[in-house]
Short mmCIF file of C-alpha atoms in Angstrom, two decimals:
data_model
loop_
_atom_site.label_atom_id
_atom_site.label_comp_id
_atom_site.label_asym_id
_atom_site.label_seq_id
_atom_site.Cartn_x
_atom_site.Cartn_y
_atom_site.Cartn_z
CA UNK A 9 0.00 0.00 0.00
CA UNK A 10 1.18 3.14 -0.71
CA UNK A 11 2.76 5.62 1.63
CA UNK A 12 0.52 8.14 0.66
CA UNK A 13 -2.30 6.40 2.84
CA UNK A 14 -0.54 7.04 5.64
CA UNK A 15 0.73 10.45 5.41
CA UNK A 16 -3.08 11.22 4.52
CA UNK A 17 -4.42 10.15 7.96
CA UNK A 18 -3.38 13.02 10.10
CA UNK A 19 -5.02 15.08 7.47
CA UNK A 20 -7.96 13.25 7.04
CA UNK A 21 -8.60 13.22 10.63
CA UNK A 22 -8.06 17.46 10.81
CA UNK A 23 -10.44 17.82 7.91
CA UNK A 24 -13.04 15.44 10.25
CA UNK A 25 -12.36 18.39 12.79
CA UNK A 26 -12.98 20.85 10.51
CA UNK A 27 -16.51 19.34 9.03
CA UNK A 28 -17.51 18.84 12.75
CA UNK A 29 -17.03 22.55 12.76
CA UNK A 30 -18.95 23.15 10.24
CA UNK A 31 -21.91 21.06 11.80
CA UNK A 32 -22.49 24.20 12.96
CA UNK A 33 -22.85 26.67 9.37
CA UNK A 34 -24.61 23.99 8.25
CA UNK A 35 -28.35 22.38 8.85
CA UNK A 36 -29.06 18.76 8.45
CA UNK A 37 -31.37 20.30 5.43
CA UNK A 38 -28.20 21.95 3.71
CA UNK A 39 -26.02 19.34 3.99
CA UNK A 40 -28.19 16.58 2.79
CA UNK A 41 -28.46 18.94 -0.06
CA UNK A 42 -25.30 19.04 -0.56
CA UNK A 43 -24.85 15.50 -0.23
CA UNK A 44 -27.76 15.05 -3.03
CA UNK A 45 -25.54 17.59 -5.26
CA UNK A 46 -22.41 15.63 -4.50
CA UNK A 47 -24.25 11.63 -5.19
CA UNK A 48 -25.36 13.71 -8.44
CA UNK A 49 -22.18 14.56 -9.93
CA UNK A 50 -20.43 11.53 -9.29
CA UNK A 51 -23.93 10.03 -11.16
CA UNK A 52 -23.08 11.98 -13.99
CA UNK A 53 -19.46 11.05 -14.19
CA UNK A 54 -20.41 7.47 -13.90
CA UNK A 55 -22.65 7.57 -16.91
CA UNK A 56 -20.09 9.58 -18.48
CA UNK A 57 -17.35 7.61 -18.68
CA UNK A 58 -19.72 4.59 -20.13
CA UNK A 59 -20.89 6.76 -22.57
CA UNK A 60 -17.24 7.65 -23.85
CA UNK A 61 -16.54 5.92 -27.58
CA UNK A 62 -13.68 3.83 -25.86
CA UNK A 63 -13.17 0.40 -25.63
CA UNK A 64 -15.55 -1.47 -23.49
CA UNK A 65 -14.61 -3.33 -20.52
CA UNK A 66 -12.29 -6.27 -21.16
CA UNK A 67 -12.03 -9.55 -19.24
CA UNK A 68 -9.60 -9.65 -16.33
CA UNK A 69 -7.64 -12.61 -18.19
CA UNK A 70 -7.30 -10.69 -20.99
CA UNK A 71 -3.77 -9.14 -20.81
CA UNK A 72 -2.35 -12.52 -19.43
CA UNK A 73 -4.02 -14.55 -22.83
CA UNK A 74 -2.53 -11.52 -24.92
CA UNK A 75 1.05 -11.99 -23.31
CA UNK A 76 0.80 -15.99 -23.39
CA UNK A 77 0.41 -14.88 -27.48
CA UNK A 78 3.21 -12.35 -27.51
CA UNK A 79 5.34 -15.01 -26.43
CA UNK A 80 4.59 -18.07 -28.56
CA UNK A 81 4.86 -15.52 -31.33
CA UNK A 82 8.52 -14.44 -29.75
CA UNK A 83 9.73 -17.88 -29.59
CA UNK A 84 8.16 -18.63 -33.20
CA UNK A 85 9.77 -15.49 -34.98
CA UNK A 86 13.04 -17.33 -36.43
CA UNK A 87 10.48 -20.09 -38.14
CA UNK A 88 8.39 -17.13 -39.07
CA UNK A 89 11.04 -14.96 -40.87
CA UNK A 90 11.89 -17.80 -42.41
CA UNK A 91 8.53 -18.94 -44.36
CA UNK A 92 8.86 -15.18 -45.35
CA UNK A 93 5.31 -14.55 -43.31
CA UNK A 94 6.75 -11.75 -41.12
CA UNK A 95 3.90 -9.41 -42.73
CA UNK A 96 1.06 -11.57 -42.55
CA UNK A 97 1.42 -13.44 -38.90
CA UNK A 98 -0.91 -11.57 -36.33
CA UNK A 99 1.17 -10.21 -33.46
CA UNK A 100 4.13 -9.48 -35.22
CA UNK A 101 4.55 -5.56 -36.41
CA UNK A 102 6.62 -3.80 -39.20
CA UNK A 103 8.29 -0.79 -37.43
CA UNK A 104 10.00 0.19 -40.91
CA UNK A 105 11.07 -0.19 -43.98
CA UNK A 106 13.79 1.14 -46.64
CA UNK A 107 15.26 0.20 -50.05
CA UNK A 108 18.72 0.77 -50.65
CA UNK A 109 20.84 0.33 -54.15
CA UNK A 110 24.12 -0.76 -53.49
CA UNK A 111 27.26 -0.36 -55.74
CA UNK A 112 29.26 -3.42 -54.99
CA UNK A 113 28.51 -6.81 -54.40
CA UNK A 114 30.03 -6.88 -50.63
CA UNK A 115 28.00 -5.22 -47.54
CA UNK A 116 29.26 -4.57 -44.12
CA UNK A 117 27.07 -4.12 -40.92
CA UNK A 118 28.48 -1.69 -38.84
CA UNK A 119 28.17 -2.16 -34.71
CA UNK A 120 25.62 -0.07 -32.90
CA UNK A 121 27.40 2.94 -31.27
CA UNK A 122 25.21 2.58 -28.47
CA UNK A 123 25.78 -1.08 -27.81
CA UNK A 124 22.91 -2.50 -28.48
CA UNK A 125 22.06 -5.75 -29.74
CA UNK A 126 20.45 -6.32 -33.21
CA UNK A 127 19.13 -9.61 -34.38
CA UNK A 128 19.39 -9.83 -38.24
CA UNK A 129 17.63 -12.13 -40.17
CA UNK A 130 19.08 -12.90 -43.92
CA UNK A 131 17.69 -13.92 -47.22
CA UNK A 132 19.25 -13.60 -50.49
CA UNK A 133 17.13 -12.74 -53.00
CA UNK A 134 16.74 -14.62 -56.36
CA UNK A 135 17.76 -11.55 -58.51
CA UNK A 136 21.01 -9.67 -58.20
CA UNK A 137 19.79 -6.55 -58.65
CA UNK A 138 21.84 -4.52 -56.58
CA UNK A 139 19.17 -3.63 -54.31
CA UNK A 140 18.98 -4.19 -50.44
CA UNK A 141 15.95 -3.81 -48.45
CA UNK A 142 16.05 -3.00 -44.91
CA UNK A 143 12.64 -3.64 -42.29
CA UNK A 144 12.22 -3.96 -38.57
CA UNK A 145 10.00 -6.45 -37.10
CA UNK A 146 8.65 -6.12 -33.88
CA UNK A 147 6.67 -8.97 -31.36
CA UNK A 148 4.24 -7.38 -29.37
CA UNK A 149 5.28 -5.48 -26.30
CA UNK A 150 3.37 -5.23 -22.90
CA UNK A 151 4.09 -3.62 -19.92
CA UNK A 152 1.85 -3.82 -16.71
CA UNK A 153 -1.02 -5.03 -19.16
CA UNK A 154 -0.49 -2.04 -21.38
CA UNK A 155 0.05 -3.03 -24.94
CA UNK A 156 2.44 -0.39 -26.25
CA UNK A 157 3.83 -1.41 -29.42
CA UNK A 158 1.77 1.07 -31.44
CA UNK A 159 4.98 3.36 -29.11
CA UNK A 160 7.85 1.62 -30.14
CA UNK A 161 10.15 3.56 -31.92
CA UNK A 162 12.24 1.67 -35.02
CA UNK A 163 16.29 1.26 -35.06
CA UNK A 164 17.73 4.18 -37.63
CA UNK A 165 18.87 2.55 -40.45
CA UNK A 166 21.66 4.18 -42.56
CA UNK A 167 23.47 3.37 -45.63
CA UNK A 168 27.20 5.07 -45.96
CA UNK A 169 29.34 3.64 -48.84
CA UNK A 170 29.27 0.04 -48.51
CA UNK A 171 28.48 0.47 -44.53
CA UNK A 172 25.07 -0.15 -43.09
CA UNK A 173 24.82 1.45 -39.52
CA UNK A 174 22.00 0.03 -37.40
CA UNK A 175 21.10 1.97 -33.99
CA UNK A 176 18.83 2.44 -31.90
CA UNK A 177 16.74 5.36 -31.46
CA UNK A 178 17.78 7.76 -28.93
CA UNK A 179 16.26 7.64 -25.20
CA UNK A 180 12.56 7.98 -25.37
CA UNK A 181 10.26 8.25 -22.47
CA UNK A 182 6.44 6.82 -22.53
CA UNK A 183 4.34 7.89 -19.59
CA UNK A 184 1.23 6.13 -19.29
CA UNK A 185 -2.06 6.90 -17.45
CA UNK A 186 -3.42 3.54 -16.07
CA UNK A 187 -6.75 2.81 -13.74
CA UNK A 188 -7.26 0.01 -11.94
CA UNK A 189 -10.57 -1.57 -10.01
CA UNK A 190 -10.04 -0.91 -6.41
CA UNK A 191 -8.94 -2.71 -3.51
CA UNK A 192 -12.39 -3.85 -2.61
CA UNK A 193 -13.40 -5.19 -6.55
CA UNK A 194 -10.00 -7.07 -6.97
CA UNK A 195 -10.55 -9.09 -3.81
CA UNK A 196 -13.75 -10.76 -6.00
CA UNK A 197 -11.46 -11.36 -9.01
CA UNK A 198 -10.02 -15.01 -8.65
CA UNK A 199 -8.68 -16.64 -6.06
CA UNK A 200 -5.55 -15.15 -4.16
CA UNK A 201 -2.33 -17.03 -4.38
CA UNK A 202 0.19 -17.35 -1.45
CA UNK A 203 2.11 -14.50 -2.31
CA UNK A 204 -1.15 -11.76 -2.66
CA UNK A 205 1.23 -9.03 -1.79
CA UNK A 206 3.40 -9.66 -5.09
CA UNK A 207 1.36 -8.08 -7.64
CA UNK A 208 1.25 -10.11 -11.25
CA UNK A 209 3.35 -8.08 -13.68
CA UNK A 210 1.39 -8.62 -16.39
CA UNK A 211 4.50 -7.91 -18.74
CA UNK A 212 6.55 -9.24 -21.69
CA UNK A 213 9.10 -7.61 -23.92
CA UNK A 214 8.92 -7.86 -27.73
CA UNK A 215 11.93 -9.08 -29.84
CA UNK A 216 12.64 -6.84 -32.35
CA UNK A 217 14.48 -8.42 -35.43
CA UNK A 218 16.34 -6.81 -39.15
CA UNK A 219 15.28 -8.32 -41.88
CA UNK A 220 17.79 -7.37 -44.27
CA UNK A 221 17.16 -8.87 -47.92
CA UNK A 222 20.61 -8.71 -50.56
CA UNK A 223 20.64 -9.76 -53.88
CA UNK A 224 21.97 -12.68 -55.04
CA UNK A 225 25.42 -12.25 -55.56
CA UNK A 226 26.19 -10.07 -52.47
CA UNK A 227 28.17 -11.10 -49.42
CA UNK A 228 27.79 -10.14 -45.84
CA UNK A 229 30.59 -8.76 -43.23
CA UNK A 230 28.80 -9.41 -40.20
CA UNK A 231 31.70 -7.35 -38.14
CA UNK A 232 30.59 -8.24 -34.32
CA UNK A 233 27.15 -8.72 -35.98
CA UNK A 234 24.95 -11.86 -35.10
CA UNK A 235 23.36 -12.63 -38.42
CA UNK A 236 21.21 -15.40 -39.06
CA UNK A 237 21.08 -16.78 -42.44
CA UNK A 238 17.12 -18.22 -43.40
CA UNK A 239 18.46 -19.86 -46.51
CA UNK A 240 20.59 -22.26 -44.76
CA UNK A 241 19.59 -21.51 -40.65
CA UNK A 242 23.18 -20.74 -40.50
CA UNK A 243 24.70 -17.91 -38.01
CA UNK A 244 27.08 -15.74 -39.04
CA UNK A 245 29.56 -13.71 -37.05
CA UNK B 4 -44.42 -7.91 25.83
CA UNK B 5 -45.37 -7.61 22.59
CA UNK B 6 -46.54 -4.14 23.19
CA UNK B 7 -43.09 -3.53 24.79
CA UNK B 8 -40.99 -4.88 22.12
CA UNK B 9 -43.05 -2.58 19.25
CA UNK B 10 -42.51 0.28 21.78
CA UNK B 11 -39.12 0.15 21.67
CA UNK B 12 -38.96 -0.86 17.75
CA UNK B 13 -40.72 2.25 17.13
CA UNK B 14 -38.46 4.35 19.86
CA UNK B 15 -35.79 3.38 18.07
CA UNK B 16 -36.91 4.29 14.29
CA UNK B 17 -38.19 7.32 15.67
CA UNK B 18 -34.81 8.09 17.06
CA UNK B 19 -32.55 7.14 13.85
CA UNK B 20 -34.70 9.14 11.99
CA UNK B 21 -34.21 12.33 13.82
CA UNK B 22 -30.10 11.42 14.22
CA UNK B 23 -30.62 10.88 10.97
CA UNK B 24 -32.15 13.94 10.13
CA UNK B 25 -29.61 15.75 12.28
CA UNK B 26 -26.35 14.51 10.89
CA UNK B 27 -23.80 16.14 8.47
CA UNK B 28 -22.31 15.21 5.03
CA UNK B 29 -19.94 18.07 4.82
CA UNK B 30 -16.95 16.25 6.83
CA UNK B 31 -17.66 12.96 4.34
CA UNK B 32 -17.88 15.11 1.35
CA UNK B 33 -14.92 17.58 2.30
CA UNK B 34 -12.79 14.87 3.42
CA UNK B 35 -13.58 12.63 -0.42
CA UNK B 36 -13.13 15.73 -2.58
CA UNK B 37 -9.90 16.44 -0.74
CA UNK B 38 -8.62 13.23 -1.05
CA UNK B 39 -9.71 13.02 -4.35
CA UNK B 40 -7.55 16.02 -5.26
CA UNK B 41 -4.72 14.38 -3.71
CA UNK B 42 -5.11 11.47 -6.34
CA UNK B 43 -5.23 13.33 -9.29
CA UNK B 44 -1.56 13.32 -9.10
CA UNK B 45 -1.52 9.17 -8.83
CA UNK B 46 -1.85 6.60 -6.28
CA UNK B 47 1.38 4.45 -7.38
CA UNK B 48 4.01 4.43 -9.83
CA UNK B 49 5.44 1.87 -12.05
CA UNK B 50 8.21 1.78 -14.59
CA UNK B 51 10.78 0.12 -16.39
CA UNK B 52 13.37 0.68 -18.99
CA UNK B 53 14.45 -1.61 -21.52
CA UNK B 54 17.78 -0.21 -23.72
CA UNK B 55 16.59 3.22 -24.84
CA UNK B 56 12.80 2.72 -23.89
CA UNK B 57 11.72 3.77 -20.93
CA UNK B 58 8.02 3.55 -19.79
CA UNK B 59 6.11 5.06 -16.91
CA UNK B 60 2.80 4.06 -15.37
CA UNK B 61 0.68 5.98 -13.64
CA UNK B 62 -1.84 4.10 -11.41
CA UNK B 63 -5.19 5.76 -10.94
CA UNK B 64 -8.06 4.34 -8.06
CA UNK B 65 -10.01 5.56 -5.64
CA UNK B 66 -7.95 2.95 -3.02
CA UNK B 67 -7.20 5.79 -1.30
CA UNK B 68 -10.65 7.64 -0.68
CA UNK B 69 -12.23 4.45 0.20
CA UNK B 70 -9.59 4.44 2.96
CA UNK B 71 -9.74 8.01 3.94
CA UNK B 72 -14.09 7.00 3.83
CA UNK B 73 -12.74 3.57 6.65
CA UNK B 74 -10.97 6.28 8.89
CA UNK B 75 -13.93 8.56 8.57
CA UNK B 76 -16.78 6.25 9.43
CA UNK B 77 -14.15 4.87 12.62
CA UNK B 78 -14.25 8.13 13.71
CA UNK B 79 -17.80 8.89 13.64
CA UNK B 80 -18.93 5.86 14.88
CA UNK B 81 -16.68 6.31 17.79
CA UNK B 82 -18.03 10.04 18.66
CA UNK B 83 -21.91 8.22 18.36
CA UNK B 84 -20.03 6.27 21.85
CA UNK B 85 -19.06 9.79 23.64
CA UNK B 86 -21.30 10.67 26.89
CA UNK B 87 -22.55 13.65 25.18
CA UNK B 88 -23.85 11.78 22.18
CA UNK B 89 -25.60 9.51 24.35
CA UNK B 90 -27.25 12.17 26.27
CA UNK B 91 -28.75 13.77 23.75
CA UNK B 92 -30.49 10.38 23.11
CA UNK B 93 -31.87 11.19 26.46
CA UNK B 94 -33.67 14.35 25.65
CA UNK B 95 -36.09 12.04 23.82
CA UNK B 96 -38.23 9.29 24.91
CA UNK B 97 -35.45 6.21 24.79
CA UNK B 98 -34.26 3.08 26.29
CA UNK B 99 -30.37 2.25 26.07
CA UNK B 100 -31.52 -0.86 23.67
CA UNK B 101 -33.21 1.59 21.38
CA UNK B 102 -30.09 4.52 21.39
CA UNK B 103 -28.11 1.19 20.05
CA UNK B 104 -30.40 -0.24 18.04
CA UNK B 105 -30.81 3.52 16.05
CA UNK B 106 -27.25 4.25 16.18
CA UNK B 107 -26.85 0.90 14.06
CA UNK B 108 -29.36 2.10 11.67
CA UNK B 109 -27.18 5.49 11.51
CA UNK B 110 -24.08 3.56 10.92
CA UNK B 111 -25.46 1.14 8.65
CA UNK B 112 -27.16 4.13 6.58
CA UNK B 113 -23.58 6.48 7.03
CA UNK B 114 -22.00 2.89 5.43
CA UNK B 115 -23.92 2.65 2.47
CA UNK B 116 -24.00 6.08 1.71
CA UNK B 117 -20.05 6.64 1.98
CA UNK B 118 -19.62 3.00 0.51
CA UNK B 119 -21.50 4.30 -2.50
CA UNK B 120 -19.87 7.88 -3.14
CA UNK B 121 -16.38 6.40 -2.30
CA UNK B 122 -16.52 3.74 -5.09
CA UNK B 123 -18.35 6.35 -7.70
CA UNK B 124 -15.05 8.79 -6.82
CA UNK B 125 -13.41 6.66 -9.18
CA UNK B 126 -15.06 7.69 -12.03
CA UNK B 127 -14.91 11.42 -11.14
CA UNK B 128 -11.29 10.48 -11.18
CA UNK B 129 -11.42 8.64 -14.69
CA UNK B 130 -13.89 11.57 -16.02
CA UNK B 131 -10.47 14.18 -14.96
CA UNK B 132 -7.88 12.17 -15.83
CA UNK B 133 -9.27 11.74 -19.13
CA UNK B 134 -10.13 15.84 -19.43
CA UNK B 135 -6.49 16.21 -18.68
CA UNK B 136 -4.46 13.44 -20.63
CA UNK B 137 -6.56 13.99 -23.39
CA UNK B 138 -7.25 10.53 -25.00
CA UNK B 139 -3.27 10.21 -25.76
CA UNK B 140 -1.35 7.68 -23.85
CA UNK B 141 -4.02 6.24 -22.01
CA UNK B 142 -4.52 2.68 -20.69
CA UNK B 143 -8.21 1.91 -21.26
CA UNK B 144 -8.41 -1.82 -20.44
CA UNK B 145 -9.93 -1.38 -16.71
CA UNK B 146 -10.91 2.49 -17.92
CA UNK B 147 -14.66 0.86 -17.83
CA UNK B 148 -14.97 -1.87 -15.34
CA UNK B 149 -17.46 -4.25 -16.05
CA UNK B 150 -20.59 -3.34 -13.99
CA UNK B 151 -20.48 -6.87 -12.20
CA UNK B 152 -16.75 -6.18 -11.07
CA UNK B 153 -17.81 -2.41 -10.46
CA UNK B 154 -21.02 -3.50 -8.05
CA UNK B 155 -18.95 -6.07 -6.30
CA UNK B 156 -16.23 -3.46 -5.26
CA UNK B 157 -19.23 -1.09 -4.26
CA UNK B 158 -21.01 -3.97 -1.64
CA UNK B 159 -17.26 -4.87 -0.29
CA UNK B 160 -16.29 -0.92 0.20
CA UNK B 161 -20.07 -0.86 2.35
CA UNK B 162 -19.54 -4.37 4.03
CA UNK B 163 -15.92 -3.11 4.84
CA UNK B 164 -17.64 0.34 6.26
CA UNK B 165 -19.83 -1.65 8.30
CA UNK B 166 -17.31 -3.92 9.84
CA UNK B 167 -14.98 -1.04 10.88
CA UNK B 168 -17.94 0.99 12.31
CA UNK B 169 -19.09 -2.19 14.29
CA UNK B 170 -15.64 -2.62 15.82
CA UNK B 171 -15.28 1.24 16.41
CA UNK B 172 -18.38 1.54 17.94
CA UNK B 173 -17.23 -1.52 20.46
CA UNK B 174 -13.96 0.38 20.73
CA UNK B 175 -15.94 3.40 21.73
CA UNK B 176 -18.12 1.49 24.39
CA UNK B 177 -14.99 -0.12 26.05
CA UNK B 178 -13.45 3.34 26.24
CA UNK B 179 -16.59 5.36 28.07
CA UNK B 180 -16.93 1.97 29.64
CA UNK B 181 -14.20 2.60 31.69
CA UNK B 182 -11.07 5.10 30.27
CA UNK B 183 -8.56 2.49 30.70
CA UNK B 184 -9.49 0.52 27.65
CA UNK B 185 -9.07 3.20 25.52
CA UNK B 186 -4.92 2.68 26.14
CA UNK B 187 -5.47 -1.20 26.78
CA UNK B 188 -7.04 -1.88 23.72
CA UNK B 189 -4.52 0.11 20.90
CA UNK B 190 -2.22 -1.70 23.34
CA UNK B 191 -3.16 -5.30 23.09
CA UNK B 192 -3.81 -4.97 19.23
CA UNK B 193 -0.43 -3.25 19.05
CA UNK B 194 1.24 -6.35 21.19
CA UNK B 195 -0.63 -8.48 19.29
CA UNK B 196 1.23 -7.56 16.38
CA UNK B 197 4.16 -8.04 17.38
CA UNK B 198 3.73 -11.24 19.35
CA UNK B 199 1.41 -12.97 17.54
CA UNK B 200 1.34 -11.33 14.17
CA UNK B 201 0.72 -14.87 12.34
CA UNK B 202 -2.57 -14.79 14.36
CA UNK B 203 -3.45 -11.57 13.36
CA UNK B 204 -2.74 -11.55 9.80
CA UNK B 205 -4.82 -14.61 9.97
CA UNK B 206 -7.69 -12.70 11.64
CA UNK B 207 -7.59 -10.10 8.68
CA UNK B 208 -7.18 -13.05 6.36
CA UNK B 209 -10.38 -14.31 7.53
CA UNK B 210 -11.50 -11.00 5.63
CA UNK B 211 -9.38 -9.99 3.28
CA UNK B 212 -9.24 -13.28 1.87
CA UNK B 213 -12.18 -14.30 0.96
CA UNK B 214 -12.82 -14.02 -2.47
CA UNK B 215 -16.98 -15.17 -2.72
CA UNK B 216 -18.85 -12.10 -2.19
CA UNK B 217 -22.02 -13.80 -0.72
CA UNK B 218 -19.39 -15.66 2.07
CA UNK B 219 -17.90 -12.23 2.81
CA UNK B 220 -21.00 -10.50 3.45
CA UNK B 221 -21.98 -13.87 5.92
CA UNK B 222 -18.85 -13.00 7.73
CA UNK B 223 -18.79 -9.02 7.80
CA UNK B 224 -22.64 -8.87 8.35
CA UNK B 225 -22.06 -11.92 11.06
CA UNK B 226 -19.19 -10.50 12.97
CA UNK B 227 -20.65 -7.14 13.00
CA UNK B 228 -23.83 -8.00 14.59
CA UNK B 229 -21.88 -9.37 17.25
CA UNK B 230 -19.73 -6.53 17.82
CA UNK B 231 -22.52 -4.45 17.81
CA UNK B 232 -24.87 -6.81 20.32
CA UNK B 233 -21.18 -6.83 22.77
CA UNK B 234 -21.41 -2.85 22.29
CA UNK B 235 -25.19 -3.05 23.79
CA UNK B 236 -24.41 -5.21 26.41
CA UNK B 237 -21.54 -3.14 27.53
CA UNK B 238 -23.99 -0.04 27.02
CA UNK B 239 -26.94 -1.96 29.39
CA UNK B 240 -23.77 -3.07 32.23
CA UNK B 241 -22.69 0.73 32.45
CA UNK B 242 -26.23 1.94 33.51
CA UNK B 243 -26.27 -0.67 35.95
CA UNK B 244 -22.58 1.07 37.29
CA UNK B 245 -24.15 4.28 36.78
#
């Protein structure tokens, strides 16, 4: 429970003082007016907020059966990228996507500045056409039962020379407003394991993948680079 | 005997309805709005960074003015215990079993009523965060709650209301009783803790953990009659003292 609570009992109790002061400016009459005033507006913002155009009410299982998704999706992304149905398998999201022509038949990756880790997936095309194409994948992302890959920013992609620098974006910060029922609606919502003062996280982190496609007669210098080859399941470093 | 028992039926009635009559929302309302306020600003954090992401939660509920509403309704059925309270049941035609028996029907009333407004605050609270956030990064999936989950939450915050009232109300009677329980008792519970905390979680397990609502409301509505049939007792023993 949050610390709050407590810091807000002194105060509740002096505002108890003050309203048995007030006993006194007010008559049973006013104050049950203002009561009826009070019961009226919270009415109203009841009816309000079911009369928004959001999304309804979901079932409490519902972020868990989302994440239990994400994941089988996750694990399945390899076998996925490699049937070539990264655009058509639900849960899995194109962040971007660009075309480069290459002079050359040789490519190097260059290692992200920042340190981060890129997973590339591989195909050779069929045609040596001197063109490269460049996409991010995504698996779905969800954090405290907040799906928030719509937020997820792609890796930049760049193209110098011969050199293809992946990185990630720069620091990015997503606040979120989130509700939840209260103490006294959750205690109805299943049964409560042992540890019902560890709240479920609710959370699983997408795997964001490259999916770099070269033409036929192109080679790869993975430098430091993990890349996975689809045509052969081969990795490359 | 029948006659008598009607008599003091109606004494009672006659006397909730004029405490009733005579008691005043402002401290519950003042006391919600400002607690309300306090909210606006969040009742719990989470976050959690992953490389260059970093998220932010911010948890909205009215948690917090449902327990500001338990400390409220502990200390008013505690003053309906205080000598003066009880004389001014005097001033009308009353027995001590009818003052009791209408001071229940206040605090069952005062329960429902601050049960209900306390779990509606939430939506005031959804209604303001929404005004403010605009309809950006919001997390809408308990935004609406469904109205099963949302009328469950409303009879626990009551039942809850009810139970604390009962045991303040026996708190109160122990105290005018004689002044020594009102140190023995904080003191016990407070040793209790501390000694036998396994016990006592257990005792709020009993509560807490119950997770049918009809099986709550046997317990809450069970153990509050008692506390409130002890509280009589003690009230009928002191006018023998007296």
């Amino acid at each position: 429970m949050n610390i709050t609570v407590f810091l807000l009992l002194p105060l509740i109790l002096f505002f108890w003082l003050i309203g048995k002061k007030t006993r006194f400016s007010f008559s049973g009459r006013q104050s049950k007016n203002l009561l009826l005033l009070y019961s009226a507006v919270l009415t109203l913002s009841f009816i309000t907020v079911y009369a928004l155009p959001l999304p309804g009410y979901g079932n409490a299982d519902e972020p868990n059966q989302a994440i239990i998704q994400a994941e089988e999706t996750l694990y399945k992304l390899p076998q996925i990228a490699k049937e070539g149905k990264l655009d058509s398998t639900p849960g899995v999201y194109k962040l971007s996507s660009m075309d480069f022509n290459l002079q050359g038949n040789e490519l190097t990756l260059s290692p992200d500045p920042y340190g981060s880790y890129h997973e590339v997936f591989l195909e050779k095309k069929e045609a040596a056409d001197g063109l490269i194409t460049v996409s991010s994948y995504t698996t779905t992302t969800i954090i405290q039962g907040i799906d928030i890959t719509p937020q997820i920013r792609p890796p930049i992609i760049r193209l110098s020379g011969n050199r293809l620098e992946l990185s990630s974006p720069e620091n990015y910060t997503l606040a979120y407003t989130s509700f939840k029922p209260d103490f006294t609606a959750e205690q109805f919502s299943g049964p409560i394991p042992e540890n019902w003062h560890i709240t479920d996280p609710k959370t699983t982190l997408g795997r964001e993948i490259i999916y770099l496609q070269i033409p036929s007669n192109m080679t790869v210098v993975p430098n430091q680079t993990t890349i996975f080859q689809l045509e052969d399941s081969q990795i490359i470093n | 005997m029948f006659s008598s028992a009607t008599k003091i039926w109606t004494t009672a009635w006659k006397q909730y309805l004029y405490k009733l009559k005579a008691f005043s929302f402002v401290s519950l309302i003042v006391m919600q709005i400002i607690i309300l306020l306090l909210s606006t600003s969040g009742i719990g954090m989470y976050g959690t960074s992953n490389d260059n992401l970093h998220v932010n939660i911010k948890m909205y509920a009215s948690d917090v003015v449902i327990i500001g509403t338990f400390v409220w309704i502990f200390v008013i059925a505690f003053s309906l215990t205080k000598k003066e309270s009880k004389q001014r049941d005097f001033t009308l035609v009353s027995t001590r079993f009818s003052s009791c028996l209408s001071d229940l029907g206040l605090l069952v009333t005062l329960s429902l009523i601050a049960g209900v407004t306390a779990s509606l605050s939430g939506y005031l609270l959804r209604i303001f965060r929404y005004l403010v956030s605009g309809s950006g990064l919001i997390n809408f999936n308990a935004f609406k709650l469904s109205p099963a989950v949302f009328l469950q939450g409303m009879a626990a915050a009551v039942l809850y209301l009810l139970l604390i009232s009962a045991m303040a109300y026996l708190f109160g009677m122990l105290a005018e009783f004689h002044r020594i329980f009102a140190v023995l008792v904080p003191a016990l519970l407070l040793g209790l803790f501390r000694v036998q905390s396994q016990a006592v979680v257990k005792v709020i397990e009993f509560f807490v953990a119950e997770t049918n609502l009809a099986l709550f409301a046997g317990k809450v509505i069970g153990v509050s009659l008692l506390l409130f049939a002890v509280s009589s007792l003690i009230f009928n023993r002191m006018e023998v003292r007296k």
